[in-house]
Short mmCIF file of C-alpha atoms and ligand atoms in Angstrom, two decimals:
data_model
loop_
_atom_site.label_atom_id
_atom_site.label_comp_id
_atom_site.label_asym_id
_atom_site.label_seq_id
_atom_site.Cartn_x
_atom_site.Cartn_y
_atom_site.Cartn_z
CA UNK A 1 -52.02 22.05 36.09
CA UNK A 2 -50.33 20.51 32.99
CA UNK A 3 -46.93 21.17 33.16
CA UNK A 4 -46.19 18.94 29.95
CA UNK A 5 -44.09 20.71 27.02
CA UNK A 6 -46.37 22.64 24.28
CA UNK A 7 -45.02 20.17 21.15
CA UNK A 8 -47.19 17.31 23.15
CA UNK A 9 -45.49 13.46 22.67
CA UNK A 10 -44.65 12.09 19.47
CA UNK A 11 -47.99 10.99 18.45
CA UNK A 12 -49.07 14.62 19.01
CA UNK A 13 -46.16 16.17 17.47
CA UNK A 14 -47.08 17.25 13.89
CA UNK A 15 -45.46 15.05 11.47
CA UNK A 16 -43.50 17.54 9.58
CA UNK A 17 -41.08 17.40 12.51
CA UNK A 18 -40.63 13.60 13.35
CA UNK A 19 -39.78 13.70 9.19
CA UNK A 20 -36.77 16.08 9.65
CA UNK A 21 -35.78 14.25 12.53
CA UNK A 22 -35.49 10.78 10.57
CA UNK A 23 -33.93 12.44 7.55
CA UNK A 24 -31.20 13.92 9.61
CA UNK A 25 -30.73 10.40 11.51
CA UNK A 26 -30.17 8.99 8.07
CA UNK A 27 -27.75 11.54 7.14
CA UNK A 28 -25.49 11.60 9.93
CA UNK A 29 -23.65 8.91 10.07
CA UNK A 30 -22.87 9.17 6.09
CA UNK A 31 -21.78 12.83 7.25
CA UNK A 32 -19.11 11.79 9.45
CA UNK A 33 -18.04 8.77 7.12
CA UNK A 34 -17.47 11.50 4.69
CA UNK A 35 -14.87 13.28 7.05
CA UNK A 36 -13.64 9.82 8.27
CA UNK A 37 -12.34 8.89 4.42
CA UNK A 38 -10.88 11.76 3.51
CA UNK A 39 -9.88 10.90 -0.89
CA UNK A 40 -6.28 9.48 -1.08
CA UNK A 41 -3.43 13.08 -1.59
CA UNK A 42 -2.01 12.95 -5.06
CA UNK A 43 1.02 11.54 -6.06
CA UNK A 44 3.92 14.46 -6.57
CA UNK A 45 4.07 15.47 -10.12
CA UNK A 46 8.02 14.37 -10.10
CA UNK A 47 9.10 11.62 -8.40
CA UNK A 48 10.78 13.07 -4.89
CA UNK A 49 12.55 9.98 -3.35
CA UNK A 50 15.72 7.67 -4.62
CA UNK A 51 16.28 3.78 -4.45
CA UNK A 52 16.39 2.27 -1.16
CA UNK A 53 19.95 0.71 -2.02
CA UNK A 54 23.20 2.32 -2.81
CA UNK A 55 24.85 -0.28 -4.89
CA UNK A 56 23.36 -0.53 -8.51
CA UNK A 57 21.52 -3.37 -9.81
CA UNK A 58 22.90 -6.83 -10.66
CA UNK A 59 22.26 -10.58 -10.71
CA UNK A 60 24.27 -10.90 -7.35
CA UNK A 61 23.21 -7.29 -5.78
CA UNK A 62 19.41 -6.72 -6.47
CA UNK A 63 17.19 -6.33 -8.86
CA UNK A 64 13.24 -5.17 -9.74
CA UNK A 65 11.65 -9.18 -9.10
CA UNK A 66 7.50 -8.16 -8.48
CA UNK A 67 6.08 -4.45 -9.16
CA UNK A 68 3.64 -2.50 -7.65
CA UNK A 69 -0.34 -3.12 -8.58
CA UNK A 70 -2.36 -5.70 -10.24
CA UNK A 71 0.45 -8.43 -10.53
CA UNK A 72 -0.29 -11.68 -11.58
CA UNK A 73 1.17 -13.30 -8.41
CA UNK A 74 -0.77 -10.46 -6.28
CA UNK A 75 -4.16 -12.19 -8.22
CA UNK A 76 -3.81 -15.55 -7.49
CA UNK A 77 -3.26 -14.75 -3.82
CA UNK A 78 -5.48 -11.70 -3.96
CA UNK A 79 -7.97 -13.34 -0.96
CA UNK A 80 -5.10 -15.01 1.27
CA UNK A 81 -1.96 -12.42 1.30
CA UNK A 82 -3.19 -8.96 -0.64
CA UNK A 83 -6.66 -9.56 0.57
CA UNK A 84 -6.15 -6.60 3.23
CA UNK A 85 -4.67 -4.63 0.24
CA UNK A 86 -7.53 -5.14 -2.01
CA UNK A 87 -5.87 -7.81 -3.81
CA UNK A 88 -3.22 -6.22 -5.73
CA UNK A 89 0.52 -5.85 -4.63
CA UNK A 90 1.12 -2.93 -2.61
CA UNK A 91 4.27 -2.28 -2.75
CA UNK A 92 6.94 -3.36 -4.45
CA UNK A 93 9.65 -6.22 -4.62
CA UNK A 94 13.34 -6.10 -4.88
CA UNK A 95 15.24 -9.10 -4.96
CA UNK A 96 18.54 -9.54 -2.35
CA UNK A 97 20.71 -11.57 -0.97
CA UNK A 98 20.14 -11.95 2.93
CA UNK A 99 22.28 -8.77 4.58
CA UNK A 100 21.49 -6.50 1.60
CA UNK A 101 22.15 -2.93 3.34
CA UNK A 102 18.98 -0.85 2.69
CA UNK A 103 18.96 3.22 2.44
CA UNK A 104 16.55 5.54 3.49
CA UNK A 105 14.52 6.91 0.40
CA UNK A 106 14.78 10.46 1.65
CA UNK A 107 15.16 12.37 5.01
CA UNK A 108 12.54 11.99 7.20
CA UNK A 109 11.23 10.72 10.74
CA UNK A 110 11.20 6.76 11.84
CA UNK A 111 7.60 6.56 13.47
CA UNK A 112 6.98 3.24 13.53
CA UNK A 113 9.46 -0.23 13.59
CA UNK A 114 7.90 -3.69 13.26
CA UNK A 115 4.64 -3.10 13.35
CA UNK A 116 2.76 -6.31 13.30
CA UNK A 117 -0.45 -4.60 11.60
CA UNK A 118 1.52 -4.03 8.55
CA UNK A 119 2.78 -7.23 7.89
CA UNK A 120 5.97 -7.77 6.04
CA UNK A 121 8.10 -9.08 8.87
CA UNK A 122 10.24 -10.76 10.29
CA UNK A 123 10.77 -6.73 10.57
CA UNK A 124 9.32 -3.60 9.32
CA UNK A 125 10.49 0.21 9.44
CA UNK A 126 8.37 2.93 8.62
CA UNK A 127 9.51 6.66 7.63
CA UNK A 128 7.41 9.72 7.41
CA UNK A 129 8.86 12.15 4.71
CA UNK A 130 8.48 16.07 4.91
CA UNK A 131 6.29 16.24 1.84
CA UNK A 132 3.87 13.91 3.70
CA UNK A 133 4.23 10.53 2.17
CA UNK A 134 5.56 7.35 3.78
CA UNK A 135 8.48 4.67 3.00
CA UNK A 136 7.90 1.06 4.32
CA UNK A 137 10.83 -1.43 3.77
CA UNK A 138 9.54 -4.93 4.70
CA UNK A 139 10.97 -8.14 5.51
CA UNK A 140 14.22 -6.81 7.02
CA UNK A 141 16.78 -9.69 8.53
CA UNK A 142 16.74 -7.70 12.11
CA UNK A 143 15.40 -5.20 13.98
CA UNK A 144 16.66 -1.87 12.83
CA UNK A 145 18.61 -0.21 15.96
CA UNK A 146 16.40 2.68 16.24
CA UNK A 147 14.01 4.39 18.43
CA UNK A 148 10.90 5.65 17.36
CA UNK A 149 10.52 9.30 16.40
CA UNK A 150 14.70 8.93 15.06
CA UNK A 151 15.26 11.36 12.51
CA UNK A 152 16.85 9.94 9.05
CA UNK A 153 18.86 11.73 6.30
CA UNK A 154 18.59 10.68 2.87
CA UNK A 155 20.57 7.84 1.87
CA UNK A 156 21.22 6.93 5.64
CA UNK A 157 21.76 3.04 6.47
CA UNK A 158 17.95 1.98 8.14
CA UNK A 159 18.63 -1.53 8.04
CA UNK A 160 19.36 -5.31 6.11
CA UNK A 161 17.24 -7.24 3.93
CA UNK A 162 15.33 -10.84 5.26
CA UNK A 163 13.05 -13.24 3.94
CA UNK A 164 9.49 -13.65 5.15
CA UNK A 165 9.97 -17.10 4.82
CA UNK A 166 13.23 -16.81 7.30
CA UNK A 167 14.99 -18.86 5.22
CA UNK A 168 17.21 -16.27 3.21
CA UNK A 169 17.24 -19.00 0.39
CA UNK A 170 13.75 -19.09 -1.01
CA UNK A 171 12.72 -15.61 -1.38
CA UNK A 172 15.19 -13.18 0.24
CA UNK A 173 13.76 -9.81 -0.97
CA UNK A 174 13.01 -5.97 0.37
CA UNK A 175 9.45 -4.90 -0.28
CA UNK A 176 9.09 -1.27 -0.17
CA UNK A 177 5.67 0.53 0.15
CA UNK A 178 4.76 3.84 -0.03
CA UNK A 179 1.85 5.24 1.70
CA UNK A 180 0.14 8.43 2.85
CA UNK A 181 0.47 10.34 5.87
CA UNK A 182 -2.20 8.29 7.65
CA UNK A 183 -1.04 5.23 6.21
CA UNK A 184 -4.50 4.13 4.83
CA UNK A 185 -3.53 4.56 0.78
CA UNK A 186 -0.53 2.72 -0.64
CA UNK A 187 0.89 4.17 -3.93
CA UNK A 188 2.78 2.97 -6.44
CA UNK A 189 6.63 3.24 -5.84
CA UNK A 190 7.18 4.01 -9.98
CA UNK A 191 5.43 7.28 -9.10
CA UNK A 192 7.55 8.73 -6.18
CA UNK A 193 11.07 7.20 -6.79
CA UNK A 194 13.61 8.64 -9.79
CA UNK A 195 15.11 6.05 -11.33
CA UNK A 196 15.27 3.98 -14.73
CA UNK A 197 12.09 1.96 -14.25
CA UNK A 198 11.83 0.95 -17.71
CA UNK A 199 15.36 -0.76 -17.33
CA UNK A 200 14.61 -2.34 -13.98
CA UNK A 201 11.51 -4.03 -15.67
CA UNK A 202 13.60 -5.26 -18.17
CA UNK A 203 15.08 -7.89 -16.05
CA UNK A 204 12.71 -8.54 -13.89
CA UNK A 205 10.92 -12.33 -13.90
CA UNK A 206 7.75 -10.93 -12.30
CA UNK A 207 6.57 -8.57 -14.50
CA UNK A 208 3.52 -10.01 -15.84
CA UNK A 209 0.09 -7.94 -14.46
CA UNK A 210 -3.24 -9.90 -14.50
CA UNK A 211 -5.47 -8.21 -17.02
CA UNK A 212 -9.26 -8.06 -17.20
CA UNK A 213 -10.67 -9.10 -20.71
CA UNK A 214 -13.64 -6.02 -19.98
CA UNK A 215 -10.85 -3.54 -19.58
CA UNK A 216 -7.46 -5.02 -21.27
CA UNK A 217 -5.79 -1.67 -21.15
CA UNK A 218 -6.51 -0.79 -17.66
CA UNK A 219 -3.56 -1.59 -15.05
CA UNK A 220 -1.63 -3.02 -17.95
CA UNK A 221 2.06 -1.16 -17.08
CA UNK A 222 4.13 -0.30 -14.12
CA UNK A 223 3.30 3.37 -12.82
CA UNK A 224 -0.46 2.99 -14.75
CA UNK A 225 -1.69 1.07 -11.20
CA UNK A 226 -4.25 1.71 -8.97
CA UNK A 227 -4.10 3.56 -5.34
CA UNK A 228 -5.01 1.32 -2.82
CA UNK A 229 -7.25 1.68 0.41
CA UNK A 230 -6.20 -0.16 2.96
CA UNK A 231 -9.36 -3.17 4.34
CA UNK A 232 -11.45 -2.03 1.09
CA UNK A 233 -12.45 -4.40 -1.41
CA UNK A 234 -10.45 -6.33 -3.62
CA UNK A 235 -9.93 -4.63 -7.01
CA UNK A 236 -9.14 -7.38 -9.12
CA UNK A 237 -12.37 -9.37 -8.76
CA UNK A 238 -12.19 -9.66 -12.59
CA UNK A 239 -15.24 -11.17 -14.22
CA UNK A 240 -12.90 -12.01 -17.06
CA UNK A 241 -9.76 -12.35 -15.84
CA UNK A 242 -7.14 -13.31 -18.33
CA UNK A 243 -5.04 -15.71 -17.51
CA UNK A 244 -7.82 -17.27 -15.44
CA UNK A 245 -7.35 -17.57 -12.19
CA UNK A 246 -5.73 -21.40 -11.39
CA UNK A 247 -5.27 -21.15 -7.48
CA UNK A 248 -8.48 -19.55 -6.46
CA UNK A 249 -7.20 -18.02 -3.10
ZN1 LIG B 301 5.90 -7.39 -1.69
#
């Protein structure tokens, strides 16, 4: 007796079905790299967090030295140090002395302190806001005397700035990210912190953004910069960049 199924094998099987079959192969995986990228949460309409210092700006206290986004120093490195960034600077740079005592941005929850995959040692500290969003300060002098999972008020001591060069003469500076909730999208800082921006800019040497002679406008001004996706590709592979690029890294 022929106890084989009714559909046959596959060279039996009418062809209609082997067709769905491959279709829904095909669409499967693209299916669950849809849920797997979930689009980057929007920015809060008004900015929800406060500097990460308490004493104002100055010459000999801190001050604004690289923005957030398509920076001219982010290009020229865009490969070697922003290449897991997508090239642009994401985050942004304050200038300090060594020792510089840094405040949390708002109340919150510590959930992760130097963490090698995010770079910006010697140490890192990472707080994850009620409203979703989280505050990266980078390059701290120590490790921050916390535990993971620490809750943080507002305006609360978190730790001192460093140098990533360890030196705390050639480049002494806090660099302060914000990202999402699952830490893949960084944001620009101008967008979630309330202060004078324009004023901070003012002053600050690093100001220049690298522009793209097909779209001059685009990513021309602090808080007009790109979200970026974390291992993506790089943004600022201009065709026409402008100033050209004189490193190449
Ligand atoms: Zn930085």
């Amino acid at each position: 007796m022929d106890v084989r199924p009714a559909g046959g094998n596959a060279m039996t099987r009418p062809p209609g079905v082997l067709a769905i079959l491959l279709i829904v192969a095909a669409v499967l995986p693209q299916v669950a790299l849809a849920r797997q990228i979930e689009p980057p949460p929007p920015a809060p309409e008004t900015p929800p967090f406060r500097l990460p210092f308490d004493i104002p700006p100055g010459p000999g206290s801190w001050f604004l030295v690289q923005p957030y986004g398509s920076t001219r120093q982010a290009y020229l490195r865009r490969v070697s140090w922003y290449g897991g960034g997508q090239g642009v600077h994401f985050g942004v740079d304050f200038a300090a002395p060594c020792g510089t005592p840094v405040v949390a941005v708002d109340s919150g929850t510590i959930i992760k302190i130097d963490a090698q995959e995010h770079g910006a040692g010697p140490h890192n500290l990472l707080i994850l806001h009620e409203n979703g969003f989280v505050s990266l300060y980078g390059h701290l002098l120590e490790r921050p005397p916390f535990a993971a999972f620490t809750p943080v008020q507002a305006g609360q001591a978190i730790g001192v700035t460093g140098d990533p060069d360890l030196t705390c003469s050639s480049r002494p500076h806090l660099h302060l990210e914000i990202r999402d909730r699952s830490l893949y999208y960084g944001y620009d800082p101008v967008n979630f912190i309330a202060t004078d921006w324009d004023s901070l800019a003012l002053v600050s040497p690093g100001m220049a953004f690298q522009r793209d002679l097909d779209a001059p406008r685009r990513w021309a001004l602090p808080g007009d910069q790109p979200v970026v996706r974390f291992g993506d590709g790089l943004l600022n592979a201009f065709a026409r960049p402008w100033p050209p690029d004189t490193l190449g890294w």
